[in-house]
PDB file of C-alpha atoms and ligand atoms in Angstrom:
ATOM      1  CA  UNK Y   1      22.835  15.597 -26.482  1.00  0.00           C
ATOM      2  CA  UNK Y   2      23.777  11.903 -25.363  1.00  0.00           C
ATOM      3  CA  UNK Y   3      22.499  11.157 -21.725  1.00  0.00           C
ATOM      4  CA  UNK Y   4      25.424  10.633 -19.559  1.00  0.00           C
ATOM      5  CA  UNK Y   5      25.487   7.153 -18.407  1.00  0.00           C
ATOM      6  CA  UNK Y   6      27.148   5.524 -15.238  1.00  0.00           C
ATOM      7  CA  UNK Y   7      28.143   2.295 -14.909  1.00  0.00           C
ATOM      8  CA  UNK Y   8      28.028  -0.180 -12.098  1.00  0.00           C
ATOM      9  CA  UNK Y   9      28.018  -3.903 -11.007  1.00  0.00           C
ATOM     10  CA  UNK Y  10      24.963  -5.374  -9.353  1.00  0.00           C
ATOM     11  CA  UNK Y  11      25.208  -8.931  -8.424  1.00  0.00           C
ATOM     12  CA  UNK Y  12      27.929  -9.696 -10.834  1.00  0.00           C
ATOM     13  CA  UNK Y  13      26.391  -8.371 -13.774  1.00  0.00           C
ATOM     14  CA  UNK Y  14      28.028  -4.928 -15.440  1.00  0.00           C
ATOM     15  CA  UNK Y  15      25.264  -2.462 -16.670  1.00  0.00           C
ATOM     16  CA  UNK Y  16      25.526   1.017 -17.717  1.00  0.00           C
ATOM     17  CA  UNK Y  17      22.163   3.062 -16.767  1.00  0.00           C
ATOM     18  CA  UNK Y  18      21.562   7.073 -17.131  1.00  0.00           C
ATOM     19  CA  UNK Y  19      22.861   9.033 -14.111  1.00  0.00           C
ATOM     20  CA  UNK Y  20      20.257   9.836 -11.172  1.00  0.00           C
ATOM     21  CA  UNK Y  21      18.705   6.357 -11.490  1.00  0.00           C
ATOM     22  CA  UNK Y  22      18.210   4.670  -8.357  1.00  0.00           C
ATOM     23  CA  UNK Y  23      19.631   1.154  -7.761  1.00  0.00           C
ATOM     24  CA  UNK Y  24      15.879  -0.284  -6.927  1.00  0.00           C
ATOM     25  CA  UNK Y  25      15.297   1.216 -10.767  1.00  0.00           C
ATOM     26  CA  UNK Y  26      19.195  -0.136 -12.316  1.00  0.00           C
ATOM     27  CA  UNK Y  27      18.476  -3.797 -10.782  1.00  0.00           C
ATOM     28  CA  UNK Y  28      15.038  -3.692 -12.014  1.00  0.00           C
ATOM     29  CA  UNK Y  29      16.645  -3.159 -15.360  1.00  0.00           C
ATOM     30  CA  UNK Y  30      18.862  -6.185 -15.758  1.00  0.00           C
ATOM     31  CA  UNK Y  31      15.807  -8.115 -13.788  1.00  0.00           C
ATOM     32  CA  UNK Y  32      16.979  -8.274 -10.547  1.00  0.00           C
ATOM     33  CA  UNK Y  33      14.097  -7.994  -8.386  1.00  0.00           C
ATOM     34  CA  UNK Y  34      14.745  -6.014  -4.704  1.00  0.00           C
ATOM     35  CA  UNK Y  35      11.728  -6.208  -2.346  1.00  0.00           C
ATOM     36  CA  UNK Y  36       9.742  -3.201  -1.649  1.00  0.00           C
ATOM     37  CA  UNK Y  37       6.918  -2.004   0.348  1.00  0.00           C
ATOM     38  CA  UNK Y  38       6.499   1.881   1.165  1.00  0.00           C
ATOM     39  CA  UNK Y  39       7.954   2.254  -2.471  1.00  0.00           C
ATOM     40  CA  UNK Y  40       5.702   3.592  -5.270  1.00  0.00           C
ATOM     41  CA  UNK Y  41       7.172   4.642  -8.207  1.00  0.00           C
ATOM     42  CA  UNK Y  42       7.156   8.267  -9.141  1.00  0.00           C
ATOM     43  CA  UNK Y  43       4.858   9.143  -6.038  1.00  0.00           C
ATOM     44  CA  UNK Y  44       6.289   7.812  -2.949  1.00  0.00           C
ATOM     45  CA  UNK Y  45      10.052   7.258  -3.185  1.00  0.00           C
ATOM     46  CA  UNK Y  46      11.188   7.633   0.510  1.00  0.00           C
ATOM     47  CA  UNK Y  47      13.002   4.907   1.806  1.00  0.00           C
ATOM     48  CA  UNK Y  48      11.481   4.602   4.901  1.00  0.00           C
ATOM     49  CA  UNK Y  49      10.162   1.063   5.319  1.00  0.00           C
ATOM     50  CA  UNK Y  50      13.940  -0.207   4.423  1.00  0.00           C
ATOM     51  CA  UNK Y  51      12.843  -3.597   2.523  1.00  0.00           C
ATOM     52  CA  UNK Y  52      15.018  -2.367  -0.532  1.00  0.00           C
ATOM     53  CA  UNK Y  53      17.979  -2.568   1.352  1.00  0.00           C
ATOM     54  CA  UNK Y  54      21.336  -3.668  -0.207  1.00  0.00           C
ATOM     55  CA  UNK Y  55      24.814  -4.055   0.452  1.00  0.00           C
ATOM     56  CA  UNK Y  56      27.214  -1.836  -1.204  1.00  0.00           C
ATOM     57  CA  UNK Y  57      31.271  -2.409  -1.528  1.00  0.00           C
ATOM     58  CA  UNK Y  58      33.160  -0.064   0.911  1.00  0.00           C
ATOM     59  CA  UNK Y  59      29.885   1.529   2.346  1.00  0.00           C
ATOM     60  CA  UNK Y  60      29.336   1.373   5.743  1.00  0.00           C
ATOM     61  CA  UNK Y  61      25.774  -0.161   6.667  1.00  0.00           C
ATOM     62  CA  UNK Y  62      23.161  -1.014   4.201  1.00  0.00           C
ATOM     63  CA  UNK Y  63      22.331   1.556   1.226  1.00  0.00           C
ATOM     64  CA  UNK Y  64      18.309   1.795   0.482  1.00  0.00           C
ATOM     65  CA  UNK Y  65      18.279   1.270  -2.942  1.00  0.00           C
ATOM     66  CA  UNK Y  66      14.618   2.895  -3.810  1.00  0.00           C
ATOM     67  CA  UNK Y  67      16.968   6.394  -2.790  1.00  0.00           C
ATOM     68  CA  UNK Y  68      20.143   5.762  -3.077  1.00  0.00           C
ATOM     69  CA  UNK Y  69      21.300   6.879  -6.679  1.00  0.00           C
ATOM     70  CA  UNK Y  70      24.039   4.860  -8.845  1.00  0.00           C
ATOM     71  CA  UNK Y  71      27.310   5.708  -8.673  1.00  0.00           C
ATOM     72  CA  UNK Y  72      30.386   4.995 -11.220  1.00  0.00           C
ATOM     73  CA  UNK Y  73      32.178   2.324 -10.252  1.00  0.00           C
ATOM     74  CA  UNK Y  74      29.501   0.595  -7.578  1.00  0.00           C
ATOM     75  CA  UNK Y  75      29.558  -2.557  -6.909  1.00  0.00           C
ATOM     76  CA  UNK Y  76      26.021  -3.845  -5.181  1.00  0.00           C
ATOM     77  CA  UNK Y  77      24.954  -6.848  -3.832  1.00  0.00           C
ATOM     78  CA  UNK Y  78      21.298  -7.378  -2.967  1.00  0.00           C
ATOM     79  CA  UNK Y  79      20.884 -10.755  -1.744  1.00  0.00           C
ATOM     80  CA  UNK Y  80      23.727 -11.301   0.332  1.00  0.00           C
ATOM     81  CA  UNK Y  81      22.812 -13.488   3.697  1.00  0.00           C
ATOM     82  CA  UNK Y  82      22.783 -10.171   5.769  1.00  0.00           C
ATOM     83  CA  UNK Y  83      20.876  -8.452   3.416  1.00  0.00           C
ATOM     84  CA  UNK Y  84      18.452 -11.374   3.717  1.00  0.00           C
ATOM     85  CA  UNK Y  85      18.261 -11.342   7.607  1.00  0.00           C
ATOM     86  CA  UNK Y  86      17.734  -7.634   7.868  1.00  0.00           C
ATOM     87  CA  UNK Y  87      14.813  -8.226   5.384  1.00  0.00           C
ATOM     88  CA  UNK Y  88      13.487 -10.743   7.414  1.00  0.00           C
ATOM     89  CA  UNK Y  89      13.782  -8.925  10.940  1.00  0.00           C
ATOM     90  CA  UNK Y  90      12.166  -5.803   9.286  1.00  0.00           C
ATOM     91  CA  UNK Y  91       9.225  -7.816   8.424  1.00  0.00           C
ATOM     92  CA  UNK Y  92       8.980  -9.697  11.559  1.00  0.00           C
ATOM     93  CA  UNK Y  93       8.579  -6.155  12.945  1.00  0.00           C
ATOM     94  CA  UNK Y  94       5.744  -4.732  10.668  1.00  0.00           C
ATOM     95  CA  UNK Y  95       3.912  -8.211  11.459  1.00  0.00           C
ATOM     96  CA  UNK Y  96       4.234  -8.315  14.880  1.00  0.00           C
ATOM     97  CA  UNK Y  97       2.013  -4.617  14.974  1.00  0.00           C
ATOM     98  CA  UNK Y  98      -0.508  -6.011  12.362  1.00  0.00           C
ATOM     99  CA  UNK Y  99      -3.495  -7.750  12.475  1.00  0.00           C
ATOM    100  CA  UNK Y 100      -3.712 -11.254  12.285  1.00  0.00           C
ATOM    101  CA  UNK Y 101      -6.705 -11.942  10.537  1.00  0.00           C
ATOM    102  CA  UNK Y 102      -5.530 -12.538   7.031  1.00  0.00           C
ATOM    103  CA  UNK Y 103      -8.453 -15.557   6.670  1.00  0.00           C
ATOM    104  CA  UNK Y 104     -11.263 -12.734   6.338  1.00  0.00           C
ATOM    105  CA  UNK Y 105      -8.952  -9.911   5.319  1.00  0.00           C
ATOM    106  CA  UNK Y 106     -10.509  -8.484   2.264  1.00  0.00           C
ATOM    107  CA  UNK Y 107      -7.206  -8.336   0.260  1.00  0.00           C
ATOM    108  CA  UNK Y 108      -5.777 -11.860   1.213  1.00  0.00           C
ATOM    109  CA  UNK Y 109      -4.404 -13.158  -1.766  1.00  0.00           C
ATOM    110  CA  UNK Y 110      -3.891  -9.410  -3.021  1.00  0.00           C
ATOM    111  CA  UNK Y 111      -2.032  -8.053  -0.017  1.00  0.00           C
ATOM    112  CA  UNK Y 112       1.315  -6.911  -0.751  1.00  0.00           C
ATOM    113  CA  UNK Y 113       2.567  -7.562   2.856  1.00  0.00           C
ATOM    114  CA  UNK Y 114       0.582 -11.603   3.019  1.00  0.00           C
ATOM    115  CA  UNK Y 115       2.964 -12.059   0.052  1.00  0.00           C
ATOM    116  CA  UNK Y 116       6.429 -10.883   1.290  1.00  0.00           C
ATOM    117  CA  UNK Y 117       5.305 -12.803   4.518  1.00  0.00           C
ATOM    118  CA  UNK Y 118       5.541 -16.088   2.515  1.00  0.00           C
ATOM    119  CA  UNK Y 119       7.995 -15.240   0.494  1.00  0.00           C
ATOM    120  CA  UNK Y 120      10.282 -14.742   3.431  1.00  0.00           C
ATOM    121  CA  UNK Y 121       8.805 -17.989   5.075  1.00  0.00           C
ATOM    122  CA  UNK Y 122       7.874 -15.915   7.888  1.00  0.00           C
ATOM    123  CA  UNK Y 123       5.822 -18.930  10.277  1.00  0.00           C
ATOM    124  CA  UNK Y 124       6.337 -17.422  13.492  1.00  0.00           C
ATOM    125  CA  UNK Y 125       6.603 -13.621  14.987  1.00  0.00           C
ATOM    126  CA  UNK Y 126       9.626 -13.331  17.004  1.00  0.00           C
ATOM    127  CA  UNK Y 127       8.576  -9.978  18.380  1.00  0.00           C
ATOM    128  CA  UNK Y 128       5.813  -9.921  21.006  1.00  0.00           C
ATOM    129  CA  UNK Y 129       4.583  -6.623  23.512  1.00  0.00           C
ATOM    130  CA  UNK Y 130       2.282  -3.925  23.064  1.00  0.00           C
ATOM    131  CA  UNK Y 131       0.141  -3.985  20.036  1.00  0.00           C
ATOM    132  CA  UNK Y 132      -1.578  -0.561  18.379  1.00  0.00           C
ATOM    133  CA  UNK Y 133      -5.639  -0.497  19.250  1.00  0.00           C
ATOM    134  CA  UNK Y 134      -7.161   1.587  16.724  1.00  0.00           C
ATOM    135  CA  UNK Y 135     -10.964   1.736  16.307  1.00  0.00           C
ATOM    136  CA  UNK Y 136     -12.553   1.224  12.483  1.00  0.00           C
ATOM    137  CA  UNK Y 137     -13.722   4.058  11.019  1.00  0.00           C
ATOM    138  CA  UNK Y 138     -16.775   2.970   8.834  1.00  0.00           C
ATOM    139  CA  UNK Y 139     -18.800   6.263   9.461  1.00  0.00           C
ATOM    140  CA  UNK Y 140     -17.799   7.150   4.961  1.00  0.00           C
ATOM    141  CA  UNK Y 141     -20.345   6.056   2.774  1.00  0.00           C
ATOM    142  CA  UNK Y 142     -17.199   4.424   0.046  1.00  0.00           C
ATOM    143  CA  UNK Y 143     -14.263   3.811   2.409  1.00  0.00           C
ATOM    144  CA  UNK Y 144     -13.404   1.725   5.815  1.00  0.00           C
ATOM    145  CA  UNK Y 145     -10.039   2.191   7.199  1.00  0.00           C
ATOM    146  CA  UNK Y 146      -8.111  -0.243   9.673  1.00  0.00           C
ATOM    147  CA  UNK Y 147      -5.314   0.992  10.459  1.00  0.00           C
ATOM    148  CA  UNK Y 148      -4.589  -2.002  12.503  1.00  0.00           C
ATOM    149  CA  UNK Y 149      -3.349  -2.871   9.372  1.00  0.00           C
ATOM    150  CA  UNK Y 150      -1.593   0.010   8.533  1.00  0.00           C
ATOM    151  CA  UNK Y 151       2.186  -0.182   8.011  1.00  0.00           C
ATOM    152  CA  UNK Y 152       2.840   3.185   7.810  1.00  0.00           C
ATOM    153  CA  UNK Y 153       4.603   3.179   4.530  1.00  0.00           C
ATOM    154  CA  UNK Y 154       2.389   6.629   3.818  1.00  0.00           C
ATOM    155  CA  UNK Y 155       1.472   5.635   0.246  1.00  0.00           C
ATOM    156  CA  UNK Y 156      -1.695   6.598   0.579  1.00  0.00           C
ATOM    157  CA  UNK Y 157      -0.840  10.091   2.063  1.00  0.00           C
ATOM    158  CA  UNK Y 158       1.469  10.988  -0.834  1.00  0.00           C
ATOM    159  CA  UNK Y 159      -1.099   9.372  -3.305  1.00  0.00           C
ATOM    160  CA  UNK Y 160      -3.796  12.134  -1.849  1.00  0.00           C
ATOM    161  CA  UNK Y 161      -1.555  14.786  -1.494  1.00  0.00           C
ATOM    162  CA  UNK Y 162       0.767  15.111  -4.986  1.00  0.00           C
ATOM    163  CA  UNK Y 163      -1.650  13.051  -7.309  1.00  0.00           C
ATOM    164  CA  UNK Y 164      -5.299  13.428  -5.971  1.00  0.00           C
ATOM    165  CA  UNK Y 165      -4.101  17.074  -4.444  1.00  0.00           C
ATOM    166  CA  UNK Y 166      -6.738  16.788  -1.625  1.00  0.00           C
ATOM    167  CA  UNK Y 167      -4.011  16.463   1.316  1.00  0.00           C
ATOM    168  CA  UNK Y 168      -7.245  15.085   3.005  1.00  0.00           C
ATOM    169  CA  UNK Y 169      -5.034  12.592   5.213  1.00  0.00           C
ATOM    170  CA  UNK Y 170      -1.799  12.858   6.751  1.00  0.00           C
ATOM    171  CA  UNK Y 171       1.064  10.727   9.260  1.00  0.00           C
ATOM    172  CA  UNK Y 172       0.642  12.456  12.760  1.00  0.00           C
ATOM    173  CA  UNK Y 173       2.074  11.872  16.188  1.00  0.00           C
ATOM    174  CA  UNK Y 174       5.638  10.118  16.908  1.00  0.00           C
ATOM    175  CA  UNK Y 175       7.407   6.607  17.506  1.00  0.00           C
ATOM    176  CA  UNK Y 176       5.121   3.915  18.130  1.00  0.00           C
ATOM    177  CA  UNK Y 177       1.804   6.292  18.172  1.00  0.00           C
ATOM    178  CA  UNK Y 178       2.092   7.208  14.826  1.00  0.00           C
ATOM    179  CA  UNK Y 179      -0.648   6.715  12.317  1.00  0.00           C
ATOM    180  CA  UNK Y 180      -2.168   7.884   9.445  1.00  0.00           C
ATOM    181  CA  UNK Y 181      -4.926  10.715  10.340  1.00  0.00           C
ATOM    182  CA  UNK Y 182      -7.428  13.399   9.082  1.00  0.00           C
ATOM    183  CA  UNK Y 183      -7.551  16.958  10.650  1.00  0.00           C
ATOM    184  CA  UNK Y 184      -8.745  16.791  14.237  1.00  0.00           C
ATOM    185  CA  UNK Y 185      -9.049  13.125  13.893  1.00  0.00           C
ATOM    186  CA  UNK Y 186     -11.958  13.434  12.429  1.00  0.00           C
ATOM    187  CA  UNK Y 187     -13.956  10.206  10.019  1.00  0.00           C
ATOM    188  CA  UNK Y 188     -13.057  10.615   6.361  1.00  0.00           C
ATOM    189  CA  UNK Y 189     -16.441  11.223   5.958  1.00  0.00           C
ATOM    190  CA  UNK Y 190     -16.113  14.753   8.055  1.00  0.00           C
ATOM    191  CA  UNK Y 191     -13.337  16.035   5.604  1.00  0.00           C
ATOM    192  CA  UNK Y 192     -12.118  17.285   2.411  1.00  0.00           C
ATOM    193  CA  UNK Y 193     -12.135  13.558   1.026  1.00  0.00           C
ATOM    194  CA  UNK Y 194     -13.453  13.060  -2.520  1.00  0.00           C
ATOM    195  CA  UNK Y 195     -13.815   9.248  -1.660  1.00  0.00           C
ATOM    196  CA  UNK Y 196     -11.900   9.308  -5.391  1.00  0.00           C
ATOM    197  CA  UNK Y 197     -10.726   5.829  -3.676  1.00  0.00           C
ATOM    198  CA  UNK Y 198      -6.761   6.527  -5.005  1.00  0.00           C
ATOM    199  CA  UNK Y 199      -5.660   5.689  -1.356  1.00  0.00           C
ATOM    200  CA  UNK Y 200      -7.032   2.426  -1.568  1.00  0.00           C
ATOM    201  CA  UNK Y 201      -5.372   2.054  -4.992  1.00  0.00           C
ATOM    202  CA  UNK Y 202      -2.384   2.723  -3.578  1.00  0.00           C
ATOM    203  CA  UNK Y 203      -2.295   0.998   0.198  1.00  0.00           C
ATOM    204  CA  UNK Y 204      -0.453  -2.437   0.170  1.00  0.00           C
ATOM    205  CA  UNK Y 205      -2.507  -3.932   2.688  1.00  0.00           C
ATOM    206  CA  UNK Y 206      -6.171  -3.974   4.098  1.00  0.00           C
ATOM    207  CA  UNK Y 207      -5.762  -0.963   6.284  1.00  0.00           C
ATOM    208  CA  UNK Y 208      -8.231   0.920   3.296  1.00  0.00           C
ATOM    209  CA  UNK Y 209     -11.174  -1.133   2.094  1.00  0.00           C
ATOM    210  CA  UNK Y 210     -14.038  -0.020  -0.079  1.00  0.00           C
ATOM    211  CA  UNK Y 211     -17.292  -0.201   1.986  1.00  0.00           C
ATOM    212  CA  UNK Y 212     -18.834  -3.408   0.394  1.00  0.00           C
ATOM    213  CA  UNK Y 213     -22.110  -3.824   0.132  1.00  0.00           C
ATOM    214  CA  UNK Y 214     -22.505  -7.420  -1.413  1.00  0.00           C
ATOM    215  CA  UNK Y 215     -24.672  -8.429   1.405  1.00  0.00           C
ATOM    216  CA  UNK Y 216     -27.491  -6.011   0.983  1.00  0.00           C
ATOM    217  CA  UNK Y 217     -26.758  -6.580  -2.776  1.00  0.00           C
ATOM    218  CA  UNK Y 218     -27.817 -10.391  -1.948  1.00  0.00           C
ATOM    219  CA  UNK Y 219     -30.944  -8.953   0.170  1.00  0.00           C
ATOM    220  CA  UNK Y 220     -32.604  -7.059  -2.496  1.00  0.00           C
ATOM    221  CA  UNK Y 221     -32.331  -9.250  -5.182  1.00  0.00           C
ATOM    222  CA  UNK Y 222     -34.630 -11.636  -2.801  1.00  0.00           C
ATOM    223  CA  UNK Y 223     -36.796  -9.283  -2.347  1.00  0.00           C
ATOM    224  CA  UNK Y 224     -40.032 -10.067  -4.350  1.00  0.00           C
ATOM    225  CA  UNK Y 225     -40.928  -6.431  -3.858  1.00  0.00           C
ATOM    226  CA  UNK Y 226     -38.113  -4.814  -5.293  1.00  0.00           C
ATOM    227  CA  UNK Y 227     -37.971  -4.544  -9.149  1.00  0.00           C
ATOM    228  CA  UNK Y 228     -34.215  -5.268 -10.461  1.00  0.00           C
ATOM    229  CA  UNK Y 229     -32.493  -2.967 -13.222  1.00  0.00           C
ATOM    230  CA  UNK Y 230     -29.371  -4.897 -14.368  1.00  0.00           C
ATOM    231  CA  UNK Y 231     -27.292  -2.258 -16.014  1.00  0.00           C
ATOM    232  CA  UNK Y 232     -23.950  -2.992 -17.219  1.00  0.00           C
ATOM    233  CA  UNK Y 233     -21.086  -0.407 -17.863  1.00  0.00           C
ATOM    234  CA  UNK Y 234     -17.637   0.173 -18.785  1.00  0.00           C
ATOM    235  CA  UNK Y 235     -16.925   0.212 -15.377  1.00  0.00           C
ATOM    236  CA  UNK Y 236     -17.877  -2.315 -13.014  1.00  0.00           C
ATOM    237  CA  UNK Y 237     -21.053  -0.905 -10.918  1.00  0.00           C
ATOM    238  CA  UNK Y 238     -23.988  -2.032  -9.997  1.00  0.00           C
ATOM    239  CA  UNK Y 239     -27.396  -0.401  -8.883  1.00  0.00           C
ATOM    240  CA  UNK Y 240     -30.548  -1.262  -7.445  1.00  0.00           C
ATOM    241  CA  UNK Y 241     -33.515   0.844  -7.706  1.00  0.00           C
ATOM    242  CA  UNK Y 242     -36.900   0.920  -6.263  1.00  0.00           C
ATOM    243  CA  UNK Y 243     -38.905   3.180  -8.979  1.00  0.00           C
ATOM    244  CA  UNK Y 244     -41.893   4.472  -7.791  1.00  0.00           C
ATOM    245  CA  UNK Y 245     -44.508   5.197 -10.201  1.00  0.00           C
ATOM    246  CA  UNK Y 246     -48.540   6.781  -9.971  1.00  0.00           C
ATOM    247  CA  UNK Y 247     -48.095   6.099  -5.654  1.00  0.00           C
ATOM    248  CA  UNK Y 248     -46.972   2.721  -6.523  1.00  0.00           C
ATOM    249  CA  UNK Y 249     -43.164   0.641  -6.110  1.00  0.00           C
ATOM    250  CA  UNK Y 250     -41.730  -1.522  -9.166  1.00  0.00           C
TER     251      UNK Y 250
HETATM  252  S1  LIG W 301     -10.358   8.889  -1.160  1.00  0.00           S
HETATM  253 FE1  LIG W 301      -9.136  10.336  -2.399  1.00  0.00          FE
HETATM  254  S2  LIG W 301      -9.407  12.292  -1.332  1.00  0.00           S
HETATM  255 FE2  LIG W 301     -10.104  10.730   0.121  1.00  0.00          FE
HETATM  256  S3  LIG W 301      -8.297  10.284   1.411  1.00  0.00           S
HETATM  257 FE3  LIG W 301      -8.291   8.820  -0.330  1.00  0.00          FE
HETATM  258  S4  LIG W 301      -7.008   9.772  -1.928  1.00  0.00           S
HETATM  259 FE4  LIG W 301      -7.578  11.378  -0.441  1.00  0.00          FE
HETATM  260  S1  LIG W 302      -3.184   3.076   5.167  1.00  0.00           S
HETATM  261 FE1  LIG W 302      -2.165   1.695   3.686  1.00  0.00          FE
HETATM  262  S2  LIG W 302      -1.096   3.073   2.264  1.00  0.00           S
HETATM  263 FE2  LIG W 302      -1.626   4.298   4.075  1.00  0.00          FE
HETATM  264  S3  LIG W 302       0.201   4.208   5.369  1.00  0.00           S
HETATM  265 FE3  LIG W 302      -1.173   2.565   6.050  1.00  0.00          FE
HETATM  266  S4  LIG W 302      -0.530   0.743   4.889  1.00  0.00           S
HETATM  267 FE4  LIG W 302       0.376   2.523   3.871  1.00  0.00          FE
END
């Protein structure tokens, strides 16, 4: 049976695309890129950090286009002037709750947030006030987070939940307490986490680190008493091993 197709304008260009695809998915098509941050395809498709807006013909408001499905007949703009200012106020928001410390961030250059901030030539935060304090947790062997530079987009707790299937982490409280949590509170070390890592896969900023350990890394090699395996692998790992042998350390 022939899929039933629906066809729409985006930005002056006609396309026809199946019915139920979004209009995030339809630009993306015809290679229109919309900006996105909570969005991640096929896992977290809520609409709620509202970067993907767009302007729609005879709609009210602003349509999110990672939800919003096309329609027959739509005409959509996405980079219309107030499209572009909403964008920009949005992110002036997330950034003015975030910390600052991109310099020794350990995803600068690989932070999805650092690069919508230049892209948006964001140079100064118009919004100042109360900041969110949370402490680090460090206390998991494989995993920091920071959620000082959490955004709240909640990749990471649909990544856990409806890939990983652990539901070891969740969004609790309301308004400007919100933040991503484990039962109780507790460290990610005092849960059901696998420390499978997906949520750091999946977070667009530095709010979920591995635990690196280059430093110590640095110390042992150095040290004329510890004998170094070098053992390479598929994967990239690395492991240091003091073998002790008859009573004695190699
Ligand atoms: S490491 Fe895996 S199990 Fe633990 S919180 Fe992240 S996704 Fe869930
Ligand atoms: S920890 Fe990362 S993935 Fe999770 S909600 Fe915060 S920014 Fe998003």
């Amino acid at each position: 049976m022939d899929e039933e197709l629906v066809g729409l304008t985006i930005d002056g260009n006609y396309v026809k695309v199946r019915k139920g695809t979004t209009i995030l998915q339809a630009a993306k098509e015809i290679g229109i890129d919309i900006p996105t941050l909570c969005f991640l395809k096929d896992i977290n498709e809520v609409g709620d950090c509202r970067m993907c807006i767009v302007e729609v013909e005879r709609r009210k408001g602003f349509a999110t286009s990672c939800i919003q499905k096309v329609e027959e007949g739509m005409i959509v703009h996405t980079h219309t002037p107030s499209v572009m200012e909403a964008r920009h106020i949005i992110l002036d928001l997330i950034i003015s709750n975030h910390a600052k410390d991109c310099l020794t961030c350990t995803r600068s250059g690989n932070c999805e947030l650092q690069a919508l901030a230049e892209k948006f030539n964001i140079s100064n935060i118009e919004f100042t006030g109360e900041v969110s304090n949370h402490k680090i947790d460090d206390k998991s062997p494989a995993i920091v987070r920071d959620f000082n530079k959490c955004i709240l987009c909640r990749r990471c707790t649909a990544t856990c939940k409806n890939v990983q299937e652990i539901g070891a982490i969740d969004c609790v409280e309301r308004g400007f307490d919100s933040c991503i949590s484990t039962t109780y509170d507790k460290s990610l070390n005092d849960v059901d986490c696998t420390f499978c890592g997906q949520c750091i896969e999946s977070c667009p900023t530095g709010a979920l680190h591995e635990k690196e350990c280059i430093n110590d890394v640095w110390v042992k090699l150095k040290d004329p008493d510890t004998y170094v395996v070098v053992q390479t692998a598929p994967a990239v790992r690395v492991a240091i091993r003091r073998r002790v042998w008859n009573g004695y350390t190699e």
